[in-house]
Coordinates of C-alpha atoms in Angstrom, one line a residue:
M5 CA 11.1 4.6 -0.1
T6 CA 9.3 6.0 3.0
D7 CA 9.9 6.6 6.7
P8 CA 7.1 5.0 8.6
G9 CA 8.6 5.2 12.0
C10 CA 11.4 4.3 14.4
H11 CA 14.1 2.2 13.0
A12 CA 12.5 1.9 9.7
E13 CA 14.0 4.9 7.9
A14 CA 16.5 2.9 6.1
A15 CA 13.9 0.7 4.5
R16 CA 13.9 1.0 0.7
G17 CA 11.6 -0.3 -1.9
A18 CA 11.9 -0.7 -5.7
V19 CA 11.1 2.5 -7.6
D20 CA 9.8 2.4 -11.2
T21 CA 11.9 5.1 -12.7
A22 CA 10.0 4.9 -16.0
L23 CA 7.0 6.5 -14.4
P24 CA 6.5 10.3 -14.7
R25 CA 8.1 11.9 -11.6
L26 CA 6.7 14.9 -9.8
A27 CA 8.4 16.5 -6.8
L28 CA 6.7 18.4 -3.9
A29 CA 8.8 21.5 -3.1
G30 CA 8.1 24.4 -0.8
S31 CA 9.0 26.1 2.5
P32 CA 9.1 24.2 5.8
N33 CA 5.7 23.5 7.4
A34 CA 3.7 24.5 4.3
G35 CA 1.9 21.1 4.3
K36 CA 3.9 19.2 1.7
T37 CA 4.0 15.9 3.6
S38 CA 0.2 16.0 4.3
I39 CA -0.3 16.3 0.5
F40 CA 2.2 13.6 -0.2
N41 CA 0.4 11.2 2.2
A42 CA -3.0 12.1 0.6
L43 CA -1.7 11.4 -2.9
T44 CA 0.2 8.2 -2.2
G45 CA -1.7 6.7 0.7
L46 CA 1.6 6.5 2.7
H47 CA 2.1 7.6 6.3
A48 CA 5.2 9.8 6.2
K49 CA 5.6 11.8 9.4
T50 CA 3.9 15.2 9.7
G51 CA 4.0 17.8 12.3
N52 CA 3.2 21.5 12.9
Y53 CA 6.8 22.7 13.0
P54 CA 9.5 23.4 10.5
G55 CA 12.1 20.6 9.8
V56 CA 9.9 17.5 10.0
T57 CA 11.0 16.3 6.6
V58 CA 14.8 16.1 6.4
S59 CA 15.1 13.5 3.7
R60 CA 13.4 12.7 0.4
F61 CA 10.5 10.2 0.2
V62 CA 9.0 8.6 -2.8
G63 CA 5.6 7.0 -3.3
T64 CA 3.4 6.2 -6.2
M65 CA 0.0 7.7 -7.1
Q66 CA -2.7 6.2 -9.3
A67 CA -4.7 8.7 -11.3
G68 CA -6.9 7.3 -14.1
D69 CA -5.1 4.5 -15.8
R70 CA -1.7 5.8 -15.1
R71 CA 0.7 5.8 -12.2
Y72 CA 3.1 8.6 -11.1
L73 CA 6.1 8.8 -8.8
I74 CA 5.5 11.5 -6.2
E75 CA 8.6 12.8 -4.3
D76 CA 8.4 14.7 -1.0
L77 CA 11.5 17.0 -0.7
P78 CA 12.8 18.7 2.5
G79 CA 11.4 22.2 3.0
T80 CA 13.5 25.2 2.2
Y81 CA 13.0 29.0 2.1
S82 CA 15.2 29.5 -0.9
L83 CA 17.4 27.6 -3.4
D84 CA 20.5 28.9 -1.7
P85 CA 21.1 26.0 0.7
I86 CA 22.7 26.5 4.1
S87 CA 22.1 23.0 5.6
P88 CA 22.2 19.4 4.3
D89 CA 18.5 19.0 4.1
E90 CA 18.2 22.1 1.9
Q91 CA 21.1 20.9 -0.2
I92 CA 19.2 17.7 -0.9
M93 CA 16.3 19.7 -2.3
V94 CA 18.6 21.8 -4.6
D95 CA 20.5 18.7 -5.7
V96 CA 17.3 16.9 -6.7
L97 CA 16.1 20.0 -8.7
D98 CA 19.4 20.2 -10.5
G99 CA 19.7 16.5 -11.2
R100 CA 22.9 16.1 -9.1
L101 CA 21.7 13.4 -6.7
D102 CA 22.6 9.8 -7.3
G103 CA 22.9 10.5 -11.0
E104 CA 19.2 11.1 -11.3
A105 CA 17.7 13.5 -13.8
P106 CA 15.7 16.4 -12.5
P107 CA 12.0 15.6 -11.8
D108 CA 9.6 15.9 -14.8
A109 CA 7.5 18.6 -13.0
L110 CA 7.2 20.3 -9.7
L111 CA 4.3 20.8 -7.3
V112 CA 5.3 23.9 -5.4
V113 CA 3.4 24.1 -2.1
V114 CA 2.9 27.5 -0.5
D115 CA 1.1 28.5 2.7
A116 CA -1.5 31.2 1.9
T117 CA -0.9 32.9 5.2
T118 CA 2.8 33.5 4.4
L119 CA 2.4 33.9 0.6
R120 CA 4.5 37.1 0.4
R121 CA 7.5 35.3 1.8
S122 CA 7.0 32.2 -0.3
L123 CA 6.9 34.1 -3.6
R124 CA 10.7 34.6 -3.6
F125 CA 11.1 30.8 -3.5
V126 CA 8.5 30.5 -6.3
A127 CA 10.4 33.0 -8.4
Q128 CA 13.6 31.0 -8.0
V129 CA 11.9 27.7 -8.9
L130 CA 10.2 29.3 -12.0
R131 CA 13.6 30.4 -13.2
R132 CA 14.7 26.7 -13.3
G133 CA 12.3 26.2 -16.3
L134 CA 10.6 23.0 -15.1
P135 CA 6.8 22.6 -15.4
V136 CA 5.3 24.0 -12.2
C137 CA 1.9 23.7 -10.5
L138 CA 1.4 26.0 -7.5
V139 CA -0.5 24.3 -4.6
V140 CA -1.9 26.8 -2.1
T141 CA -2.6 25.5 1.4
F142 CA -4.1 26.9 4.6
T143 CA -6.6 29.1 2.7
D144 CA -9.1 28.2 5.5
E145 CA -6.9 29.8 8.1
M146 CA -6.3 32.8 5.9
T147 CA -10.1 33.3 5.6
V148 CA -10.7 33.0 9.3
R149 CA -8.0 35.6 9.9
Q150 CA -9.6 38.1 7.4
G151 CA -7.1 37.5 4.7
H152 CA -8.0 37.3 1.0
L153 CA -6.5 35.7 -2.2
D154 CA -8.0 35.4 -5.7
L155 CA -6.6 32.0 -6.9
S156 CA -7.7 32.6 -10.5
A157 CA -6.0 36.0 -10.6
L158 CA -2.9 34.4 -9.0
Q159 CA -2.8 31.7 -11.7
Q160 CA -3.1 34.5 -14.4
A161 CA -0.3 36.5 -12.8
L162 CA 2.1 33.6 -12.4
G163 CA 1.3 31.9 -15.7
V164 CA 1.2 28.5 -14.1
P165 CA -1.8 26.3 -12.9
V166 CA -2.9 27.0 -9.3
V167 CA -4.8 24.5 -7.1
R168 CA -6.2 25.0 -3.6
V169 CA -5.6 22.0 -1.3
L170 CA -6.2 21.3 2.4
G171 CA -4.0 18.3 2.7
N172 CA -5.0 17.3 6.3
R173 CA -8.7 17.2 5.3
G174 CA -8.2 15.8 1.9
Q175 CA -9.9 18.7 0.2
G176 CA -8.7 19.6 -3.3
I177 CA -6.8 16.3 -3.7
D178 CA -9.0 15.2 -6.6
Q179 CA -8.4 18.5 -8.4
L180 CA -4.7 18.2 -7.8
K181 CA -4.7 14.7 -9.3
D182 CA -6.5 16.0 -12.3
Q183 CA -3.8 18.6 -12.7
I184 CA -1.1 16.0 -12.3
E185 CA -2.6 13.9 -15.2
R186 CA -2.3 17.0 -17.4
W187 CA 1.3 17.9 -16.4
P188 CA 2.8 17.9 -19.9
T189 CA 0.3 20.6 -20.9
W190 CA 0.9 22.9 -18.0
S191 CA 1.2 26.6 -18.9
T192 CA 4.5 28.3 -18.3
P193 CA 5.3 32.0 -17.6
A194 CA 5.7 34.2 -20.7
L195 CA 8.9 35.5 -19.0
P196 CA 10.8 34.1 -16.1
P197 CA 10.7 36.2 -12.9
P198 CA 13.7 38.6 -12.5
D199 CA 16.8 37.5 -10.6
E200 CA 18.0 40.8 -9.2
P201 CA 16.6 41.2 -5.6
A202 CA 14.9 44.5 -6.0
E203 CA 13.3 43.5 -9.2
A204 CA 12.3 40.2 -7.7
D205 CA 10.6 42.0 -4.8
A206 CA 8.8 44.3 -7.2
W207 CA 7.7 41.2 -9.2
A208 CA 6.3 39.6 -6.1
E209 CA 4.4 42.7 -5.1
S210 CA 2.9 43.0 -8.5
V211 CA 1.7 39.4 -8.4
L212 CA 0.2 39.9 -4.9
S213 CA -1.5 43.0 -6.0
F214 CA -3.0 41.4 -9.1
A215 CA -4.3 38.5 -7.1
G216 CA -5.9 40.9 -4.6
Y217 CA -3.9 39.4 -1.7
R218 CA -4.6 40.7 1.7
A219 CA -2.3 39.3 4.4
P220 CA -4.2 37.6 7.2
G221 CA -4.4 39.2 10.7
R222 CA -2.4 37.8 13.6
H223 CA -3.7 34.6 15.2
R224 CA -5.3 35.9 18.4
I225 CA -5.3 32.5 20.2
T226 CA -1.7 32.0 19.2
Q227 CA -0.7 35.4 20.5
R228 CA -2.4 34.9 23.9
V229 CA -1.0 31.4 24.4
D230 CA 2.5 32.4 23.3
A231 CA 2.4 35.2 25.9
V232 CA 2.6 32.4 28.5
L233 CA 4.4 29.6 26.7
L234 CA 7.2 31.8 25.3
H235 CA 7.8 33.5 28.7
P236 CA 11.2 32.5 30.0
L237 CA 9.8 31.6 33.5
W238 CA 6.2 30.6 32.9
G239 CA 6.9 28.8 29.7
T240 CA 9.5 26.7 31.4
I241 CA 7.2 26.0 34.4
V242 CA 4.4 24.9 32.0
F243 CA 6.7 22.6 30.1
L244 CA 7.9 20.9 33.3
A245 CA 4.4 20.6 34.6
V246 CA 3.2 18.9 31.4
M247 CA 6.1 16.5 31.6
M248 CA 5.4 15.6 35.2
L249 CA 1.7 15.0 34.6
F250 CA 2.6 12.8 31.7
F251 CA 4.8 10.5 33.7
Q252 CA 2.2 10.3 36.4
T253 CA -0.2 8.9 33.7
V254 CA 2.5 6.2 32.8
F255 CA 2.0 4.7 36.2
T256 CA -1.7 5.5 36.9
L257 CA -3.6 5.4 33.6
A258 CA -1.4 2.8 31.9
A259 CA -1.1 0.5 34.9
P260 CA -4.6 -1.1 34.7
L261 CA -4.2 -1.6 31.0
Q262 CA -0.8 -3.2 31.6
G263 CA -2.5 -5.6 34.1
Y264 CA -5.0 -6.7 31.4
V265 CA -2.2 -7.5 29.0
E266 CA -0.3 -9.4 31.8
T267 CA -3.5 -11.4 32.6
F268 CA -3.9 -12.3 28.9
F269 CA -0.4 -13.6 28.5
G270 CA -0.6 -15.5 31.8
W271 CA -3.8 -17.2 30.5
L272 CA -2.1 -18.0 27.2
S273 CA 0.9 -19.5 29.0
G274 CA -1.5 -21.6 31.1
L275 CA -3.1 -23.0 28.0
V276 CA 0.3 -24.1 26.7
A277 CA 1.2 -25.7 30.0
T278 CA -2.1 -27.6 30.1
H279 CA -2.3 -28.8 26.5
V280 CA 1.3 -29.3 25.4
G281 CA 2.6 -32.6 26.8
N282 CA 6.2 -32.3 25.8
P283 CA 8.0 -30.3 28.6
W284 CA 10.7 -28.9 26.2
L285 CA 8.1 -27.7 23.7
A286 CA 5.9 -26.4 26.4
G287 CA 8.9 -24.5 27.9
L288 CA 9.9 -23.1 24.5
V289 CA 6.4 -21.9 23.6
G290 CA 5.2 -20.9 27.0
D291 CA 8.4 -19.4 28.6
A292 CA 10.5 -18.3 25.6
V293 CA 7.8 -17.1 23.0
I294 CA 4.8 -16.2 25.1
G295 CA 6.6 -15.4 28.4
G296 CA 9.6 -13.6 26.9
I297 CA 7.7 -11.6 24.2
G298 CA 4.7 -11.1 26.6
A299 CA 7.1 -9.6 29.2
V300 CA 7.8 -6.8 26.7
L301 CA 4.4 -6.5 25.2
V302 CA 2.8 -5.6 28.5
F303 CA 4.4 -2.2 28.0
V304 CA 2.4 -1.4 24.9
P305 CA 0.1 0.9 26.8
Q306 CA 3.0 3.0 28.1
I307 CA 4.6 3.1 24.6
M308 CA 1.3 4.3 23.1
L309 CA 0.9 7.0 25.8
L310 CA 4.4 8.3 25.1
F311 CA 3.8 8.6 21.4
L312 CA 0.4 10.1 21.9
L313 CA 2.0 12.9 23.9
I314 CA 4.7 13.4 21.4
S315 CA 2.3 13.5 18.4
L316 CA 0.1 16.0 20.2
L317 CA 3.1 18.3 21.0
E318 CA 4.2 18.1 17.4
G319 CA 0.8 18.5 15.9
V320 CA -0.3 21.5 18.0
G321 CA 2.8 23.5 17.2
Y322 CA 4.7 23.3 20.5
M323 CA 8.0 22.1 19.1
S324 CA 9.0 25.5 17.7
R325 CA 8.1 27.1 21.1
A326 CA 10.2 24.6 23.0
A327 CA 13.1 25.3 20.6
F328 CA 12.7 29.1 21.2
L329 CA 12.7 28.6 25.0
M330 CA 15.7 26.4 24.9
D331 CA 17.8 28.6 22.5
R332 CA 19.3 30.5 25.3
V333 CA 20.2 27.3 27.2
M334 CA 21.5 25.7 24.0
S335 CA 23.7 28.7 23.3
R336 CA 25.5 28.0 26.5
A337 CA 26.3 24.6 25.1
G338 CA 27.6 26.3 21.9
L339 CA 24.6 25.2 20.0
E340 CA 21.4 26.8 18.7
G341 CA 17.6 26.1 19.2
R342 CA 17.4 23.9 16.1
A343 CA 19.7 21.4 17.9
F344 CA 17.1 21.2 20.7
V345 CA 14.4 20.2 18.1
A346 CA 16.7 17.4 17.0
L347 CA 17.3 16.3 20.7
L348 CA 13.5 16.6 21.5
S349 CA 12.8 14.3 18.5
S350 CA 15.1 11.8 20.1
F351 CA 12.5 11.3 22.9
A352 CA 10.7 8.9 20.6
C353 CA 13.7 7.4 19.0
A354 CA 17.3 8.6 18.5
I355 CA 17.2 7.8 14.8
P356 CA 14.8 10.6 13.7
G357 CA 16.6 12.9 16.1
I358 CA 20.0 12.2 14.5
M359 CA 18.5 12.7 11.0
A360 CA 16.9 16.0 12.2
T361 CA 20.5 17.3 12.6
R362 CA 20.4 17.8 8.8
T363 CA 18.6 21.1 9.5
L364 CA 21.7 22.5 11.3
P365 CA 23.8 24.7 9.0
S366 CA 27.0 24.0 11.0
A367 CA 28.7 20.7 10.4
K368 CA 30.3 20.9 13.9
D369 CA 26.9 21.5 15.5
R370 CA 25.5 18.5 13.7
L371 CA 28.3 16.3 15.0
A372 CA 28.0 17.5 18.6
T373 CA 24.2 17.0 18.4
M374 CA 24.6 13.5 17.0
M375 CA 27.0 12.5 19.8
A376 CA 24.4 13.7 22.3
A377 CA 21.2 12.4 20.8
P378 CA 21.5 8.8 22.1
L379 CA 21.4 10.1 25.6
M380 CA 17.9 11.4 25.2
T381 CA 15.5 8.9 26.7
C382 CA 14.0 7.0 23.8
S383 CA 10.9 4.8 24.0
A384 CA 13.0 1.6 24.2
R385 CA 14.2 2.6 27.6
L386 CA 10.6 3.0 28.9
P387 CA 9.9 -0.7 29.6
V388 CA 13.2 -1.0 31.4
Y389 CA 12.6 2.0 33.6
V390 CA 9.0 1.0 34.4
L391 CA 10.2 -2.5 35.5
L392 CA 13.1 -1.2 37.6
I393 CA 11.2 1.7 39.2
G394 CA 8.5 -0.8 40.0
L395 CA 11.1 -2.8 41.9
L396 CA 12.7 0.3 43.5
V397 CA 9.7 2.5 44.6
D398 CA 6.6 1.5 46.5
P399 CA 3.6 2.1 44.3
A400 CA 1.8 3.8 47.2
A401 CA 4.6 6.2 48.0
R402 CA 3.7 9.9 47.2
W403 CA 5.3 13.3 47.3
G404 CA 2.5 15.8 47.7
P405 CA -0.1 15.2 44.9
F406 CA 2.4 13.2 42.8
G407 CA 3.2 9.5 42.9
A408 CA 6.8 8.8 43.7
Q409 CA 7.2 6.3 40.8
G410 CA 6.2 9.0 38.3
L411 CA 8.6 11.5 39.9
V412 CA 11.5 9.0 39.5
M413 CA 10.5 8.4 35.9
F414 CA 10.5 12.2 35.3
G415 CA 13.9 12.3 37.0
M416 CA 15.3 9.7 34.5
Y417 CA 14.0 11.7 31.5
L418 CA 15.5 14.8 33.0
L419 CA 18.8 13.0 33.6
G420 CA 18.8 12.1 29.9
A421 CA 18.1 15.6 28.8
V422 CA 20.8 17.2 31.0
S423 CA 23.3 14.6 30.0
A424 CA 22.6 15.2 26.4
M425 CA 23.1 18.9 26.8
T426 CA 26.4 18.3 28.7
A427 CA 27.7 15.9 26.0
A428 CA 26.8 18.4 23.3
W429 CA 28.7 21.1 25.1
V430 CA 31.8 18.9 25.5
F431 CA 31.8 17.8 21.9
K432 CA 31.2 21.4 20.7
K433 CA 34.1 22.7 22.9
L434 CA 36.4 19.9 21.7
G435 CA 35.5 20.5 18.0
D436 CA 35.2 24.2 17.8
R437 CA 36.6 26.4 20.5
T438 CA 36.4 29.7 18.7
G439 CA 33.7 29.4 16.1
P440 CA 30.9 32.0 16.3
L441 CA 27.3 31.0 16.8
L442 CA 25.2 31.1 13.7
P443 CA 22.0 33.1 14.0
F444 CA 19.0 31.1 15.0
Y445 CA 15.7 31.6 13.2
M446 CA 12.6 29.4 13.3
E447 CA 9.1 30.1 12.1
M448 CA 6.5 30.1 14.9
P449 CA 3.5 28.3 13.3
P450 CA 0.0 29.1 14.6
Y451 CA -1.4 26.7 17.1
R452 CA -3.5 24.1 15.3
I453 CA -5.6 21.3 16.6
P454 CA -4.1 18.1 15.2
S455 CA -6.5 16.0 13.3
P456 CA -7.5 12.8 15.1
R457 CA -6.5 10.8 12.0
S458 CA -2.9 12.1 12.0
V459 CA -2.6 11.5 15.8
L460 CA -4.1 8.0 15.5
I461 CA -1.8 7.2 12.6
A462 CA 1.3 8.4 14.5
V463 CA 0.4 6.4 17.6
G464 CA -0.7 3.3 15.5
D465 CA 2.5 3.4 13.4
S466 CA 4.6 3.6 16.6
A467 CA 2.7 0.7 18.2
K468 CA 3.2 -1.4 15.0
S469 CA 6.9 -0.6 15.0
F470 CA 7.2 -1.7 18.6
L471 CA 5.2 -4.9 17.9
R472 CA 7.3 -5.6 14.8
K473 CA 10.4 -5.2 17.0
C474 CA 8.9 -7.6 19.5
T475 CA 8.2 -10.3 16.9
T476 CA 11.6 -10.0 15.2
I477 CA 14.7 -8.9 17.1
I478 CA 13.2 -9.6 20.6
A479 CA 11.6 -12.9 19.6
V480 CA 14.9 -14.2 18.2
T481 CA 16.8 -13.0 21.2
T482 CA 14.4 -14.5 23.8
V483 CA 14.3 -17.9 22.0
S484 CA 18.1 -18.0 21.9
L485 CA 18.3 -17.0 25.5
W486 CA 15.8 -19.7 26.5
L487 CA 18.0 -22.3 24.8
L488 CA 21.1 -20.9 26.6
L489 CA 19.2 -21.0 29.9
N490 CA 18.1 -24.6 29.4
L491 CA 21.2 -26.2 28.0
P492 CA 23.0 -28.5 28.6
L493 CA 20.4 -31.1 29.5
H494 CA 20.6 -32.8 32.9
S495 CA 19.5 -36.4 33.5
T496 CA 17.4 -37.5 36.4
A497 CA 20.4 -39.2 37.9
D498 CA 22.5 -36.1 37.5
L499 CA 19.9 -34.0 39.3
R500 CA 19.7 -36.6 42.2
A501 CA 23.5 -36.7 42.4
H502 CA 23.4 -33.0 43.1
G503 CA 20.7 -33.2 45.7
V504 CA 17.9 -31.9 43.4
D505 CA 14.4 -33.6 43.6
P506 CA 13.4 -34.3 40.0
G507 CA 9.8 -34.0 41.0
N508 CA 10.2 -30.5 42.3
D509 CA 9.8 -28.3 39.2
T510 CA 10.9 -25.1 40.9
A511 CA 14.1 -26.7 42.2
V512 CA 14.9 -28.3 38.9
S513 CA 14.3 -25.0 37.0
A514 CA 16.6 -23.2 39.4
Y515 CA 19.3 -25.8 39.1
V516 CA 19.2 -26.0 35.3
A517 CA 19.4 -22.2 35.0
D518 CA 22.3 -21.9 37.5
H519 CA 24.3 -24.6 35.5
S520 CA 23.3 -23.4 32.0
Y521 CA 25.4 -21.9 29.1
A522 CA 23.8 -18.6 29.9
A523 CA 25.1 -18.8 33.5
A524 CA 28.6 -19.6 32.2
L525 CA 28.4 -16.5 29.9
G526 CA 27.2 -14.3 32.7
H527 CA 30.0 -15.5 35.0
L528 CA 32.5 -14.8 32.2
V529 CA 31.8 -11.1 32.2
A530 CA 31.3 -10.9 36.0
P531 CA 34.7 -9.1 36.6
V532 CA 33.3 -6.2 34.5
F533 CA 30.0 -5.8 36.3
D534 CA 30.7 -7.1 39.8
P535 CA 31.6 -3.5 41.0
L536 CA 28.1 -2.5 39.9
G537 CA 26.4 -5.2 42.0
F538 CA 25.2 -7.2 39.0
D539 CA 25.1 -11.0 39.2
W540 CA 25.3 -13.4 36.2
R541 CA 21.5 -13.1 35.6
I542 CA 21.6 -9.3 35.3
N543 CA 24.8 -9.6 33.2
I544 CA 22.9 -11.8 30.7
G545 CA 20.2 -9.2 30.6
V546 CA 22.6 -6.4 30.0
L547 CA 24.4 -8.3 27.2
S548 CA 21.1 -9.3 25.5
A549 CA 20.0 -5.6 25.7
Q550 CA 22.7 -4.8 23.1
S551 CA 20.3 -6.2 20.5
A552 CA 17.4 -4.1 21.8
R553 CA 17.0 -2.5 25.2
E554 CA 13.6 -4.0 25.8
T555 CA 15.2 -7.5 25.7
F556 CA 16.5 -6.8 29.2
V557 CA 12.9 -7.0 30.4
A558 CA 12.3 -10.3 28.5
T559 CA 15.5 -11.8 29.8
L560 CA 14.7 -11.0 33.5
G561 CA 11.2 -12.4 32.9
Q562 CA 12.6 -15.7 31.6
V563 CA 15.2 -16.0 34.4
A564 CA 12.5 -15.4 37.0
A565 CA 10.1 -17.8 35.3
A566 CA 12.9 -20.4 35.3
E567 CA 13.3 -20.0 39.0
N568 CA 9.6 -19.9 39.8
P569 CA 7.4 -20.7 36.8
D570 CA 4.2 -20.1 38.7
E571 CA 5.0 -16.6 40.1
P572 CA 7.8 -15.0 38.1
S573 CA 7.0 -11.5 39.5
K574 CA 7.5 -12.7 43.0
A575 CA 10.6 -14.6 42.0
L576 CA 12.1 -11.4 40.5
K577 CA 11.7 -9.5 43.7
A578 CA 12.9 -12.3 45.9
M579 CA 16.0 -13.1 43.8
T580 CA 19.2 -13.5 45.8
Y581 CA 22.9 -13.8 44.9
T582 CA 23.5 -17.5 44.2
D583 CA 27.3 -17.4 44.8
G584 CA 30.2 -15.2 45.7
P585 CA 30.7 -13.1 48.8
H586 CA 27.0 -11.9 48.8
A587 CA 25.5 -15.4 48.4
G588 CA 22.0 -15.5 49.9
Q589 CA 21.6 -11.7 50.1
P590 CA 18.9 -9.8 48.1
L591 CA 19.9 -9.1 44.5
F592 CA 17.7 -6.2 43.6
T593 CA 18.7 -3.8 46.4
A594 CA 18.3 0.0 46.0
P595 CA 22.0 0.5 45.1
T596 CA 21.9 -2.2 42.4
I597 CA 18.6 -0.9 40.9
A598 CA 20.0 2.6 40.9
A599 CA 23.1 1.4 39.1
L600 CA 21.0 -0.5 36.5
L601 CA 18.8 2.6 35.9
V602 CA 21.8 4.8 35.4
Y603 CA 23.6 2.2 33.2
F604 CA 20.6 2.1 30.9
A605 CA 20.4 5.9 30.9
F606 CA 23.9 6.2 29.4
A607 CA 24.7 3.1 27.5
L608 CA 24.3 3.0 23.7
Q609 CA 22.5 -0.3 23.3
C610 CA 21.0 0.2 19.9
M611 CA 22.8 -1.0 16.8
A612 CA 20.3 0.8 14.6
T613 CA 21.4 4.1 16.2
V614 CA 25.1 3.2 15.6
G615 CA 24.2 2.4 11.9
I616 CA 22.5 5.8 11.4
I617 CA 25.4 7.7 12.9
R618 CA 27.7 5.9 10.5
R619 CA 25.4 6.8 7.6
E620 CA 25.1 10.5 8.6
T621 CA 28.9 10.9 9.2
G622 CA 30.0 8.8 6.3
G623 CA 32.3 6.5 8.2
W624 CA 32.9 4.3 11.3
K625 CA 35.0 6.8 13.3
W626 CA 32.2 8.7 15.0
P627 CA 29.9 5.7 15.7
L628 CA 32.8 3.9 17.3
I629 CA 33.5 7.0 19.4
A630 CA 29.9 7.3 20.4
F631 CA 29.7 3.6 21.4
S632 CA 32.9 3.7 23.3
Y633 CA 32.4 6.9 25.2
L634 CA 28.8 6.1 26.1
T635 CA 29.6 2.5 27.3
A636 CA 32.5 3.8 29.5
L637 CA 30.3 6.7 30.8
A638 CA 27.5 4.2 31.6
W639 CA 29.8 2.1 33.7
I640 CA 31.3 5.0 35.6
M641 CA 28.0 6.7 36.2
A642 CA 26.4 3.4 37.3
L643 CA 29.2 2.9 39.8
L644 CA 28.7 6.4 41.1
A645 CA 25.0 5.9 41.4
R646 CA 25.5 2.7 43.3
T647 CA 28.0 4.2 45.7
I648 CA 25.8 7.3 46.5
T649 CA 22.7 5.2 46.9
A650 CA 24.5 2.8 49.2
L651 CA 25.7 5.7 51.3
L652 CA 22.2 7.2 51.5
T653 CA 20.4 4.0 52.3
G654 CA 23.0 2.6 54.6

């Protein structure tokens, strides 16, 4: 079982329970997951902030001629849990989870730069009586900051084997594997560490003294950078500036790459049109498969840029700072800074964000954060926003040094964040009017340069997840939609009877689309969406987006291609209402596009997110509440956006 990326968390594989099972335990951000990845070859998510691992992951490791189960547990500072992720850790150690026995042995991971704090946890684990090997990480940082630790003396003082590992560089992994092969023969302490707090502190001090431990000095670069980034004013300005610059790159740096992808799929469609004689087969392959999926795949550069930024922010250690900055704001919503980490994680995908609520000690805080997380702008909204903003804003329009398209994109992400905060505040107030705020604490890790490998893996896994979605859910939806757009069949006589020239491909395509099953379905829901300015083609796009938001882009691409197969982009911009009181008027006006943007900002169009809310809350009540309130809110806010935009634009 692993968590390779967005929408894949629920994936489970068969686990051979007969294999020796060793669990990685330790405090948050000690480097457990990097070691887990190095041992198993998997790509579980890593990051330079506490709370990345909130579930248990299992992989297999080959050492010599034997295989072992390696389990990565959520980080915790003690075995006295205060949140669900910490409870998972304790339940596994005590053998209370899913009826499983405790692991055969433990790999307790400690950060050398915070060893004094970690020894309390080590003492608690040693009292459990399981075979333990201590894995010491970040010894390189400790040395650079003038710290010292004698590992041999530490091993002698604790009475258990000690191994030095730098997981992100792969150093010490072979020695750790050697130790794992010898786990039945690991030494154990002659006496368990004391339980009484004062005695436990004295025990820890004696261990540190015997091991010649000298705590590392403060990280100078971290101190200097934090003086700016943790400043209430300058830190906020820097954060907003980074976000604005990023969204500029979405439309500047990614645009040429997007053009290459568009050209490639255009060339591919041309090949199909030239070499496939059967018109139906040519349409299915060229328009549905290549055109529909290609319309979404052109946004791969933007998706990769988004995840590049997120992986850099996570790897460098900025997430904890962002949570610290936002703690005061979150407290006004009745939440704490850890809730902001969960919401920030939802920028990539709501699912890891919802799972990250396991780090919150308060059940009511978790529920309020889960109800708000789908409002954060996930990567699935990015293609929709890029398409609609491209229709709404002139690419040449600028505001000072910034492109107007990038500013609108930034505004959409800001809208998502503000809406999520507001929703969290409402649910918190409804659920807990008098409850006191729990104290917020979060470790500030030193700034670290993320390894290129970990960044590339994060970006590559996200791109693969997006491609997998395009070739499964989106492919099935686009092919189904193509059939709906091209059925029923119309004979030549039928076309002539309705004044359509059978030799005019554009006129035939437009007539078939306007009289298709898809058109009937779009007209069926027209009373719901008419006030928002949507016609049947947009309605079909909105309905298809319930399977995946990106499908909206593929749907409009197919509809446009049906009306003008040679130049679908032009057809999209030139679309007019085909019937009703606005027949002949432009469809994609500023009010309609504004309504569409806002609708997608609020609507919960992700069944995987609904599923994960059900799993985390243990029933269907809260996912149904989330779906209902977000759908109603999307419609109301879209109507408001359309009305205001119409007033402003005349």
